[in-house]
Short mmCIF file of C-alpha atoms and ligand atoms in Angstrom, two decimals:
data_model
loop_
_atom_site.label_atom_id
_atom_site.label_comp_id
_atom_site.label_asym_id
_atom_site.label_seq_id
_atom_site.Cartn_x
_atom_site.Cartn_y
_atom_site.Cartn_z
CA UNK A 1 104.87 107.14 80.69
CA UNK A 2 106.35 103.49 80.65
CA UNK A 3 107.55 102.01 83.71
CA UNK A 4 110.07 99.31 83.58
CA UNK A 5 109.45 95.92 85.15
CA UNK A 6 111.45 95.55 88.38
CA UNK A 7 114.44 93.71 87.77
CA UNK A 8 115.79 93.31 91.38
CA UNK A 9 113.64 91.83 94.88
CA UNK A 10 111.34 94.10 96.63
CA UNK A 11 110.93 93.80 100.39
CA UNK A 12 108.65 94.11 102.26
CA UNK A 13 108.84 94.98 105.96
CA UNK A 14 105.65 93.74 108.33
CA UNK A 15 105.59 96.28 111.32
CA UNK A 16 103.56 93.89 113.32
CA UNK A 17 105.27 90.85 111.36
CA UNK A 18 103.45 88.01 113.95
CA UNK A 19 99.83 89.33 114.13
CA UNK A 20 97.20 87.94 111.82
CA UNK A 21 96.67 89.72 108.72
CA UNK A 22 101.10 89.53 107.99
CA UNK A 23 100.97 85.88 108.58
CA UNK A 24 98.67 85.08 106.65
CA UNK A 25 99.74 87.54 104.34
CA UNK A 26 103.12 86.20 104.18
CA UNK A 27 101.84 82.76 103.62
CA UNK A 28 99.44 83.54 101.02
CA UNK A 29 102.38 84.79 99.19
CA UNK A 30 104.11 81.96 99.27
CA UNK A 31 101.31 79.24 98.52
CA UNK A 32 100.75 81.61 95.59
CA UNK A 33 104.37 81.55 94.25
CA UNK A 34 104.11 78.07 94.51
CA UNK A 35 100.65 77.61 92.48
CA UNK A 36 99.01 75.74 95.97
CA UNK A 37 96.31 78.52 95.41
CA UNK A 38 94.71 81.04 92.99
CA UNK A 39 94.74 84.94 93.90
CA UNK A 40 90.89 84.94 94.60
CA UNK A 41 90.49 88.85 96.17
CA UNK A 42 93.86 89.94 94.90
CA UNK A 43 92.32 92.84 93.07
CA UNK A 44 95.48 93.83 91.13
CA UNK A 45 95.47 90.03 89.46
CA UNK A 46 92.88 91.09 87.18
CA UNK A 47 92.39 93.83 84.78
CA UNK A 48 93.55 96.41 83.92
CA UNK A 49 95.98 95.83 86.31
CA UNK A 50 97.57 93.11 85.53
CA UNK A 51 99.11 94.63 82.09
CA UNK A 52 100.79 96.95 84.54
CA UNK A 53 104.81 95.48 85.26
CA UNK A 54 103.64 95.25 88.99
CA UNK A 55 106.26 93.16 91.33
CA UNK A 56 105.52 89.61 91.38
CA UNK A 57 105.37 87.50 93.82
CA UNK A 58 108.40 85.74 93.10
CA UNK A 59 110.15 88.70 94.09
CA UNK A 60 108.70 89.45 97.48
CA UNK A 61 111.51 88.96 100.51
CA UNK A 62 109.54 89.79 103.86
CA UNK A 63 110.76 90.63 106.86
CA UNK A 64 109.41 92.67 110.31
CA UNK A 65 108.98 94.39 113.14
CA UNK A 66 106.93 92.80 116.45
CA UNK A 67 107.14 93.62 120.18
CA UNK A 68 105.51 90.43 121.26
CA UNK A 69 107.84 87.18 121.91
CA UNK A 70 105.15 84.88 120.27
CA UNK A 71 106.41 82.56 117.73
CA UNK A 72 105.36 82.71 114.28
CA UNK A 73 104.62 79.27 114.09
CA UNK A 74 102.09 80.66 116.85
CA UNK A 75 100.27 82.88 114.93
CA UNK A 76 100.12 80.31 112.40
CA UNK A 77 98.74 77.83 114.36
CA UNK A 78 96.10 80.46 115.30
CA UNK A 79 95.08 80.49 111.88
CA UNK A 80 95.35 77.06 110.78
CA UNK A 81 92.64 75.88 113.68
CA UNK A 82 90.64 79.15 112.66
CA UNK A 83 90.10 77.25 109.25
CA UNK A 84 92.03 80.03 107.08
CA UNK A 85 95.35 78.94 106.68
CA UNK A 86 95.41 75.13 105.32
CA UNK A 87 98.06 72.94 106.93
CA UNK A 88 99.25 71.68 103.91
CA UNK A 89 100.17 74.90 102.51
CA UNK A 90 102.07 75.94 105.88
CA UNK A 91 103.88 72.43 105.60
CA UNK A 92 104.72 73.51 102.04
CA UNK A 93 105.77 76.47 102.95
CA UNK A 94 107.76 75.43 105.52
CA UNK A 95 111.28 77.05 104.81
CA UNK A 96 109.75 80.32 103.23
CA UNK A 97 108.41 80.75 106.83
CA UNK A 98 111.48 79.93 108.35
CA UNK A 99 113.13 82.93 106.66
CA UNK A 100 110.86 85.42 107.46
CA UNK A 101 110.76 84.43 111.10
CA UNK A 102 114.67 84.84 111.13
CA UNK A 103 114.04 88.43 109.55
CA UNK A 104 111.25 89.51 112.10
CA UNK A 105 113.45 92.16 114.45
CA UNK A 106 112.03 93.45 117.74
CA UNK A 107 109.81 96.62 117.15
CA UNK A 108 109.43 99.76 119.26
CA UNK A 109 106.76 99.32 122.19
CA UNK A 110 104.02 102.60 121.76
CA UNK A 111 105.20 105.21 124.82
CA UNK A 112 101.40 104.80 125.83
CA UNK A 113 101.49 100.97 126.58
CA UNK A 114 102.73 98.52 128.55
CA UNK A 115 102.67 95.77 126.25
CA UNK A 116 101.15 92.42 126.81
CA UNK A 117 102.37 89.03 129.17
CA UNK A 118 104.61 88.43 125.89
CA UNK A 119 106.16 91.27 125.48
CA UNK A 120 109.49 91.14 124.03
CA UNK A 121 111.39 92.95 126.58
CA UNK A 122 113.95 94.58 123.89
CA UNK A 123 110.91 96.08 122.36
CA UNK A 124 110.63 97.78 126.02
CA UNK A 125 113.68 99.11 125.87
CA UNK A 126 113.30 100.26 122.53
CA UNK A 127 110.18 101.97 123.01
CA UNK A 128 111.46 103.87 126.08
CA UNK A 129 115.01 105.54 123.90
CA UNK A 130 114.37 109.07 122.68
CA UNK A 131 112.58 109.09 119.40
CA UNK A 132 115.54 110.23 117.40
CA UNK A 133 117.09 107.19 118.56
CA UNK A 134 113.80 104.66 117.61
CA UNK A 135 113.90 106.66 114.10
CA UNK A 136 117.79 105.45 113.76
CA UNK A 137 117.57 101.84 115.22
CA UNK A 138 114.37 101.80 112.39
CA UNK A 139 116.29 102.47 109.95
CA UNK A 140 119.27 100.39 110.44
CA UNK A 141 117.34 97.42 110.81
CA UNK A 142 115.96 98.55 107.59
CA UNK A 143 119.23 99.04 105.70
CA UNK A 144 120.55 95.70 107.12
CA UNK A 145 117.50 93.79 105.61
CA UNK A 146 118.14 95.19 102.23
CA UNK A 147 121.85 94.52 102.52
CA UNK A 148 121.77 91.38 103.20
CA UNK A 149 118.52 90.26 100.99
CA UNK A 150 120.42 92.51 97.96
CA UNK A 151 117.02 94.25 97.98
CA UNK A 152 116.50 97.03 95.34
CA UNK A 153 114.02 98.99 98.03
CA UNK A 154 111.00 97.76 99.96
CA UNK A 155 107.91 98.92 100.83
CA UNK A 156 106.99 99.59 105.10
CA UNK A 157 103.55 98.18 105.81
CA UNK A 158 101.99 98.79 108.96
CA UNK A 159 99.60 96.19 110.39
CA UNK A 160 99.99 96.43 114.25
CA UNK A 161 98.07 96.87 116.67
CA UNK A 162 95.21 99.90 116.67
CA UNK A 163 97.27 102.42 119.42
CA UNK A 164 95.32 104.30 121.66
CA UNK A 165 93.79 107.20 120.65
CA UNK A 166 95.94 110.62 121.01
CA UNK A 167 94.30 113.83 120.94
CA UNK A 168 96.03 115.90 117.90
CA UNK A 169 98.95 118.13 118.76
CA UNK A 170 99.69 121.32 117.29
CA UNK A 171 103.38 120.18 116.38
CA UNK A 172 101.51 117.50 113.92
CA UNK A 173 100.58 120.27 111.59
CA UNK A 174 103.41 120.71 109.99
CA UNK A 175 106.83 119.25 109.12
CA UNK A 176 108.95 121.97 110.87
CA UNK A 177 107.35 121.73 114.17
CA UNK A 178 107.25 117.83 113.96
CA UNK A 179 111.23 117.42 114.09
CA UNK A 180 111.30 120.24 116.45
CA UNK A 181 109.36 118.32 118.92
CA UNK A 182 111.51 114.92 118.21
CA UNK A 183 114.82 116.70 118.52
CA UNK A 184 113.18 118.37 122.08
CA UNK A 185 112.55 114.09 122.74
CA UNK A 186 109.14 114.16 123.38
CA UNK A 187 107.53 111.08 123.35
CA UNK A 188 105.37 110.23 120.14
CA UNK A 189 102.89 107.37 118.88
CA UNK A 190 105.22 104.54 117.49
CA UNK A 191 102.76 104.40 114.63
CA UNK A 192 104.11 108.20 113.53
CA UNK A 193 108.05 107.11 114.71
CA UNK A 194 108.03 104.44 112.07
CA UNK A 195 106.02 106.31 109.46
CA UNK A 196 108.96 109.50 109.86
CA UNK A 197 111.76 106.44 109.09
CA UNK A 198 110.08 105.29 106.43
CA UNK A 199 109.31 108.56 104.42
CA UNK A 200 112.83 110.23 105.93
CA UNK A 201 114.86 107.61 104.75
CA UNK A 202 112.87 107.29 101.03
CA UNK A 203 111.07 104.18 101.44
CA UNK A 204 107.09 104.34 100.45
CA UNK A 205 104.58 103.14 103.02
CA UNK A 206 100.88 101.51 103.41
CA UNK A 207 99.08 102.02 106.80
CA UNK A 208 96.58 99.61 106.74
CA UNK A 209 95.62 100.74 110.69
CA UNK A 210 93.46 103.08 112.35
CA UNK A 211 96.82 104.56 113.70
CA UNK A 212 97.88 107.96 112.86
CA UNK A 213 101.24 107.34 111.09
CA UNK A 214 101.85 109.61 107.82
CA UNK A 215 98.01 110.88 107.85
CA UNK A 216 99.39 113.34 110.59
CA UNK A 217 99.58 116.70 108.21
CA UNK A 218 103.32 117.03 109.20
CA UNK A 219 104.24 113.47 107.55
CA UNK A 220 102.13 114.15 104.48
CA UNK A 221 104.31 117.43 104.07
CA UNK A 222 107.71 114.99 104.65
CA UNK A 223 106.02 112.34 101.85
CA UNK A 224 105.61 115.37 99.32
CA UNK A 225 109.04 116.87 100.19
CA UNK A 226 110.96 113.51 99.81
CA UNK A 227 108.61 112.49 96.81
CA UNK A 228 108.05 108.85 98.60
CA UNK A 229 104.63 107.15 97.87
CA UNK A 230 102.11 106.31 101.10
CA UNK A 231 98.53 104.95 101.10
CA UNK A 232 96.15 104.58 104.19
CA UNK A 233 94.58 104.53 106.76
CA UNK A 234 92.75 101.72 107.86
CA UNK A 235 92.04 98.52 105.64
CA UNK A 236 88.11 98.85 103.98
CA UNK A 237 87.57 94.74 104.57
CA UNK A 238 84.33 93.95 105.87
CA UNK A 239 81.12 96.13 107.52
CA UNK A 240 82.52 99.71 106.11
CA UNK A 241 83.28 98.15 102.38
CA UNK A 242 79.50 96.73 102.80
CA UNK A 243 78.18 100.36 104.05
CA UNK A 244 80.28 102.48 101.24
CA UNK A 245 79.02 99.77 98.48
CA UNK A 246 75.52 99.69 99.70
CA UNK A 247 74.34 103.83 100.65
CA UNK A 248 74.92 105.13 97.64
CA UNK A 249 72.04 103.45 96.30
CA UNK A 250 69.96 104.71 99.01
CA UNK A 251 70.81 108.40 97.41
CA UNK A 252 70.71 107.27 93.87
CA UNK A 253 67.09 106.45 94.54
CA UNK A 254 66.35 109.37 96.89
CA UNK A 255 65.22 107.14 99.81
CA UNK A 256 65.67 108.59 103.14
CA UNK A 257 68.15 106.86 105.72
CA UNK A 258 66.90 107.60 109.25
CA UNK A 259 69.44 105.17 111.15
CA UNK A 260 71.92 103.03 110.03
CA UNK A 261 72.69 100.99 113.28
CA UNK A 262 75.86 98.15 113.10
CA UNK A 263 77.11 95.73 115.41
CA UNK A 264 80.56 93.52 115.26
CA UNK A 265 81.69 91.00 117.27
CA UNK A 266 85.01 89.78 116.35
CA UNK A 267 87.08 86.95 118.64
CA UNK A 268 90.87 87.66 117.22
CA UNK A 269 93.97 89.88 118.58
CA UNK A 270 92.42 93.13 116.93
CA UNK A 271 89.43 92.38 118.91
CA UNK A 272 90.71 91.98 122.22
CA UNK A 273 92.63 94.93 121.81
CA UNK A 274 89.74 96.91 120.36
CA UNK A 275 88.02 95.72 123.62
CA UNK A 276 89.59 98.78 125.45
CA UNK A 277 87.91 102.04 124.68
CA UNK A 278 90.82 104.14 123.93
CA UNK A 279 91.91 102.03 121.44
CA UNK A 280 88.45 101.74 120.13
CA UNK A 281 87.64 105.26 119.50
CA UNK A 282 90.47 105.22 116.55
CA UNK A 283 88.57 102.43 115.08
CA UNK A 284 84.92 103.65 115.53
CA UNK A 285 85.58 107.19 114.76
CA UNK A 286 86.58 105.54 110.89
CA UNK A 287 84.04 103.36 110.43
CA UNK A 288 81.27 106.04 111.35
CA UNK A 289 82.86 109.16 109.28
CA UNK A 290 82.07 107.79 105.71
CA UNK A 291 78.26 106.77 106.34
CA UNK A 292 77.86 110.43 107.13
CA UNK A 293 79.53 111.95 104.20
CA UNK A 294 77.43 109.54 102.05
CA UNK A 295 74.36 110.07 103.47
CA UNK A 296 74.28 113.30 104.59
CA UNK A 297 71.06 113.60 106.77
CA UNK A 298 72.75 116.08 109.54
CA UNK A 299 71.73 115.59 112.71
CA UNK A 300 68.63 113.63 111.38
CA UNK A 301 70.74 110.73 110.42
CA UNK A 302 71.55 108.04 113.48
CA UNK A 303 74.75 106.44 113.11
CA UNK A 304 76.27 104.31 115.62
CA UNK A 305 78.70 101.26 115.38
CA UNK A 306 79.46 98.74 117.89
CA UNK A 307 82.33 96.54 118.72
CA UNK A 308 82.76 93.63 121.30
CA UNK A 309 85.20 90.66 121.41
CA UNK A 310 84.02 87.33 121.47
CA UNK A 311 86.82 85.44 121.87
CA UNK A 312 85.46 81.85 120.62
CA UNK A 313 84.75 83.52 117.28
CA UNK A 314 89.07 83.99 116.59
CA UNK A 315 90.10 85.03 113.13
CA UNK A 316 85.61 85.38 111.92
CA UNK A 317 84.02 88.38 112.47
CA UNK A 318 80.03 88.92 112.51
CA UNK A 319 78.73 92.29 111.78
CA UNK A 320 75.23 93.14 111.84
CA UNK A 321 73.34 95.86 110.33
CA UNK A 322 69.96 97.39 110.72
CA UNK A 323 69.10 100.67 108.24
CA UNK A 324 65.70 102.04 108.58
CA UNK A 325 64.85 103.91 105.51
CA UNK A 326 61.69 105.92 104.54
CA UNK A 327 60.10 105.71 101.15
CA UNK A 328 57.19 107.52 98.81
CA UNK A 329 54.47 108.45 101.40
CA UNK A 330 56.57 108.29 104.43
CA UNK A 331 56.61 104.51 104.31
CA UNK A 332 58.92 103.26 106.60
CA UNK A 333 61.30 100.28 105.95
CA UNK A 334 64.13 98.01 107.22
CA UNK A 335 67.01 96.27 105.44
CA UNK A 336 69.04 94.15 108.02
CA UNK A 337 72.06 92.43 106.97
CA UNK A 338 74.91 89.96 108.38
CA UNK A 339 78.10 89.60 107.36
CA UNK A 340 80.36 86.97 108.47
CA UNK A 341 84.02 86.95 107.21
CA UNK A 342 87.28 85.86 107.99
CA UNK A 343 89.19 89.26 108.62
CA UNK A 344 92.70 87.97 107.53
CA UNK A 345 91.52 86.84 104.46
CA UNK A 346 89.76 89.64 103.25
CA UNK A 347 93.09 92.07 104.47
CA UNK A 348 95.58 90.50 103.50
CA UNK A 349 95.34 89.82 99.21
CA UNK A 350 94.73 94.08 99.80
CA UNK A 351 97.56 94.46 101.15
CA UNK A 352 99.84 93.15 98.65
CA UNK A 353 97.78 94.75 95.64
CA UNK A 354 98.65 97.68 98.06
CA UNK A 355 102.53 97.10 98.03
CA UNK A 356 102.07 96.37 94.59
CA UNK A 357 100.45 99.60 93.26
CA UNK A 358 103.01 101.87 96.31
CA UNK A 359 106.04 100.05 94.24
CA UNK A 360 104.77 100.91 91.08
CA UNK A 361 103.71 104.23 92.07
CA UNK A 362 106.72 105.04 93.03
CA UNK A 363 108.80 103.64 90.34
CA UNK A 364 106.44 105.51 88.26
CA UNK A 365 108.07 109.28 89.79
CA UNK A 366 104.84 109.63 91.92
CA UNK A 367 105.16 111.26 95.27
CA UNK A 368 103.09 111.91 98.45
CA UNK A 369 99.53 110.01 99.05
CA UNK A 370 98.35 107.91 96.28
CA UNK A 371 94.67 109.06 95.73
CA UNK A 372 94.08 106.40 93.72
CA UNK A 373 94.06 103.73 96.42
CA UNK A 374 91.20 105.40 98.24
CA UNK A 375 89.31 102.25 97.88
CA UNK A 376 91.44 100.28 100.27
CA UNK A 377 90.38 102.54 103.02
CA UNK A 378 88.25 103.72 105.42
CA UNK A 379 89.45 106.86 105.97
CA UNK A 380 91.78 107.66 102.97
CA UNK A 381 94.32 110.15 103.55
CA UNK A 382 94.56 112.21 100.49
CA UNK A 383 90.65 112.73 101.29
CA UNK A 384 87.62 112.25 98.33
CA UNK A 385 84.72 110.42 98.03
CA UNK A 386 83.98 107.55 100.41
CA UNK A 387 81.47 105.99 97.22
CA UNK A 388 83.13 102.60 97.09
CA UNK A 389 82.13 102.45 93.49
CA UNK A 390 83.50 105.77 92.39
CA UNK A 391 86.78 105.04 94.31
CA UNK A 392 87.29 101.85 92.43
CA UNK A 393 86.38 103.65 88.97
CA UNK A 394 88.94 105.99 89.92
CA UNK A 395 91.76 103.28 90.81
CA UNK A 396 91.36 101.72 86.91
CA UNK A 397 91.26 105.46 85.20
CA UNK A 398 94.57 105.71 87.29
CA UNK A 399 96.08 102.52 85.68
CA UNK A 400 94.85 102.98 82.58
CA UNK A 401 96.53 105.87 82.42
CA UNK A 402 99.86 103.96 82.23
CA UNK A 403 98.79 102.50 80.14
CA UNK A 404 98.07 104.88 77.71
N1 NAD B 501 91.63 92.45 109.50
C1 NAD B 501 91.01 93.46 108.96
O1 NAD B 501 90.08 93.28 108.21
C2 NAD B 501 91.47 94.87 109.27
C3 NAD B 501 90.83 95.93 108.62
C4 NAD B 501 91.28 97.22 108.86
C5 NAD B 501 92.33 97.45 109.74
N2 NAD B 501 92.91 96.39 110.39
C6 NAD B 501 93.99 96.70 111.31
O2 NAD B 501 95.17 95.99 110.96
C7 NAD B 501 95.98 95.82 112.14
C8 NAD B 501 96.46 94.37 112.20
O3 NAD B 501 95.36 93.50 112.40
P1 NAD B 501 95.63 91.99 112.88
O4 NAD B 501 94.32 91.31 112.90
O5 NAD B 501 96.76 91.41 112.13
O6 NAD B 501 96.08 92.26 114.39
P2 NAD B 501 97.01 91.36 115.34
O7 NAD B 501 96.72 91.79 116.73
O8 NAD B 501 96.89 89.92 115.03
O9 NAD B 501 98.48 91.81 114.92
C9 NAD B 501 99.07 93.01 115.33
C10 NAD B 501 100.51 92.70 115.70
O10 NAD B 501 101.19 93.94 115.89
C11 NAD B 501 102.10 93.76 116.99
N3 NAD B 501 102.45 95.12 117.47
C12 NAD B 501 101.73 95.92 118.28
N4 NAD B 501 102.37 97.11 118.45
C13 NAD B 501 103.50 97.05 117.71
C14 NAD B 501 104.58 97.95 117.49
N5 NAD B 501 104.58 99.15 118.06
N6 NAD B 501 105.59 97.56 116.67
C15 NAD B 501 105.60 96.32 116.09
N7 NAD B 501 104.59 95.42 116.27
C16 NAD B 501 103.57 95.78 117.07
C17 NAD B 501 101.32 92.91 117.97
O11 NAD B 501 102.17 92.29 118.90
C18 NAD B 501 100.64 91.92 117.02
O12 NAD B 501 101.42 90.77 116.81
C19 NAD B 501 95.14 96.28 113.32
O13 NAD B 501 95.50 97.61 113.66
C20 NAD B 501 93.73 96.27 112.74
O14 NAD B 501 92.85 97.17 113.39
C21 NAD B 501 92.50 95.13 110.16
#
């Protein structure tokens, strides 16, 4: 099938437009549109992807959602002492950012918080209307952007903050009993209010968080009934793209993983808010799931991860990992490994190959997950292997076959 190039500006809408990975996101973008920078870990620069008529970056308009009142210039500054942004390409940059910041709208506060010292008091209000009502301010705020950008579509990403996890409710298993329960105004996770807008009113989306948004069966049903594109859940960056990589080769040589112990320690926004155990179980119950499904091992197999926020680390996070692995004659070994990386750097060049691929996608007449973006993910939502190798061999049979 051929796809024609895109003609017209894409946007793309931030729901948590001031945290870390959008900013720098949004600035990578424009260093890279202005050359300041190559598109080192943009994995849709290279082939065979790059014979695909992806969107450029020349015709990326951003814009948001955030419910904190900190100023971009904030978040900026955050990452520019962290050593990941370089000044000179925020100085460069310097009007780019100042349109984005005038597009950044106040989001929807999550029914279970109560929002931070900054909290952007609208967002309050916002979050407390019936969800009907948050699904129609959404989407206005949506269809204004594209008006006044002349936007041919956009693509929702969410990147804010990991909610607190929410026991799974019987009127998540399917679409009918979904809308029921928002037309009887009970209260839902923001993360599923904006996913409904997005699919509802045709736009594709990526959920790059641990949050529930359209992995909840009911939204999957509304994504294959409105034919709209969505990938997710929960960015593959750092210790779980290391794990998925790495125990397959334990298998492939038939080596016997008794425990596979890790430990992070990250100092940024995510962390602090991971620092609460109901928000942390959303994270931990990802990063654990695909070890097991790799490994197997049943109950034999210890698996446990670890999180704590160390605040002077900011935007670099440390994992450690000890796997102790038995050989030919019972011989008993240890691999231990550290990993040190910047997290916004490693998220944010996946997610625009991620906007990239959901455009194209759905310019293509796909509809519903995209199973071919597995490999972004820790806990994919059209399912498959967790094999980080096999995912990625299936992402470039999927492109090639575009390209016949
Ligand atoms: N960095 C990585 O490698 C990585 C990997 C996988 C997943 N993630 C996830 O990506 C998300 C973003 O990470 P980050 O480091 O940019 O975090 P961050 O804390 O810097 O940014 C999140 C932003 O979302 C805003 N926000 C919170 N609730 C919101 C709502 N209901 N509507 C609109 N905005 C809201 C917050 O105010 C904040 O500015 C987190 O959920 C994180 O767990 C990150």
């Amino acid at each position: 099938m051929t796809v024609t190039p895109r003609s017209t500006p894409l946007g793309i809408w931030l729901i948590g437009a001031r945290g870390a990975i959008s900013t720098c996101l949004a600035y990578g973008v424009y260093g890279l549109r202005r050359g300041l920078h190559e598109a080192t870990g943009v994995v849709t620069s290279g082939e065979p992807f790059s014979q695909l008529p992806l969107v450029t970056e020349d015709d990326l308009v951003f814009g948001g959602h955030e419910i904190s009142t900190r100023d971009l210039s904030a978040s900026v500054a955050e990452l520019v002492s962290a050593g990941v942004l370089p000044a000179e390409l925020v100085q460069a940059c310097a009007e780019e950012g100042d349109l984005f910041a005038a597009a950044t709208r106040p989001g929807m506060l999550d029914a279970t918080e109560v929002g931070g010292q900054d909290l952007d008091p609208r967002s309050a209000e916002l979050g407390a209307l019936l969800p009907r009502e948050q699904i129609k301010h959404v989407i206005a705020d949506w269809d204004s952007f594209e008006a006044e950008h002349n936007l041919d579509g956009m693509v929702v990403v969410d990147l804010s903050s990991t909610e607190v996890r929410q026991e799974s409710r019987d009127a998540w298993e399917s679409l009918a009993a979904f809308e029921e329960e928002l037309d009887g105004g009970r209260p839902q996770p923001a993360s599923l209010l904006y996913a409904y807008a997005a699919l509802s009113s045709g736009r594709p989306l990526v959920n790059f968080t641990p949050n529930i948004s359209a992995s909840a069966p009911a939204l999957m049903e509304l994504a294959e009934k409105n034919n709209v594109v969505h990938a997710g859940r929960d960015g593959k960056t750092g210790e779980t793209l290391l794990k998925t990589a790495l125990a397959p080769m334990f298998t492939h040589r038939a080596l016997k993983v008794h425990a596979w112990q890790g430990y992070n320690m990250l100092g940024n926004r995510d962390g602090a808010v991971l620092a609460d155990s109901a928000h942390r179980a959303t994270k931990i119950e990802n990063k654990d799931r695909a070890l097991r499904e790799l490994l197997g091992g049943g109950d034999e197999l210890h698996t446990g991860v670890g999180i704590d926020y160390v605040p002077s680390l900011g935007d670099w996070k440390t994992a450690m990992d000890l796997i102790h692995f038995e050989g030919f004659l019972g011989a008993r070994m240890t691999l231990q490994m550290t990993w040190t990386g910047s997290d916004s750097a490693l998220a944010a060049p996946l997610v625009l190959d991620l906007v990239r691929l959901v455009d194209f996608a759905q310019r293509a007449g796909e509809g519903g997950a995209l199973r071919a973006a597995a490999c972004f993910f820790k806990a994919p939502v059209a399912g498959g292997t967790h094999d980080f190798h096999r995912q990625h061999e299936e992402l470039v049979r999927w492109a090639k076959g575009y390209l016949g």
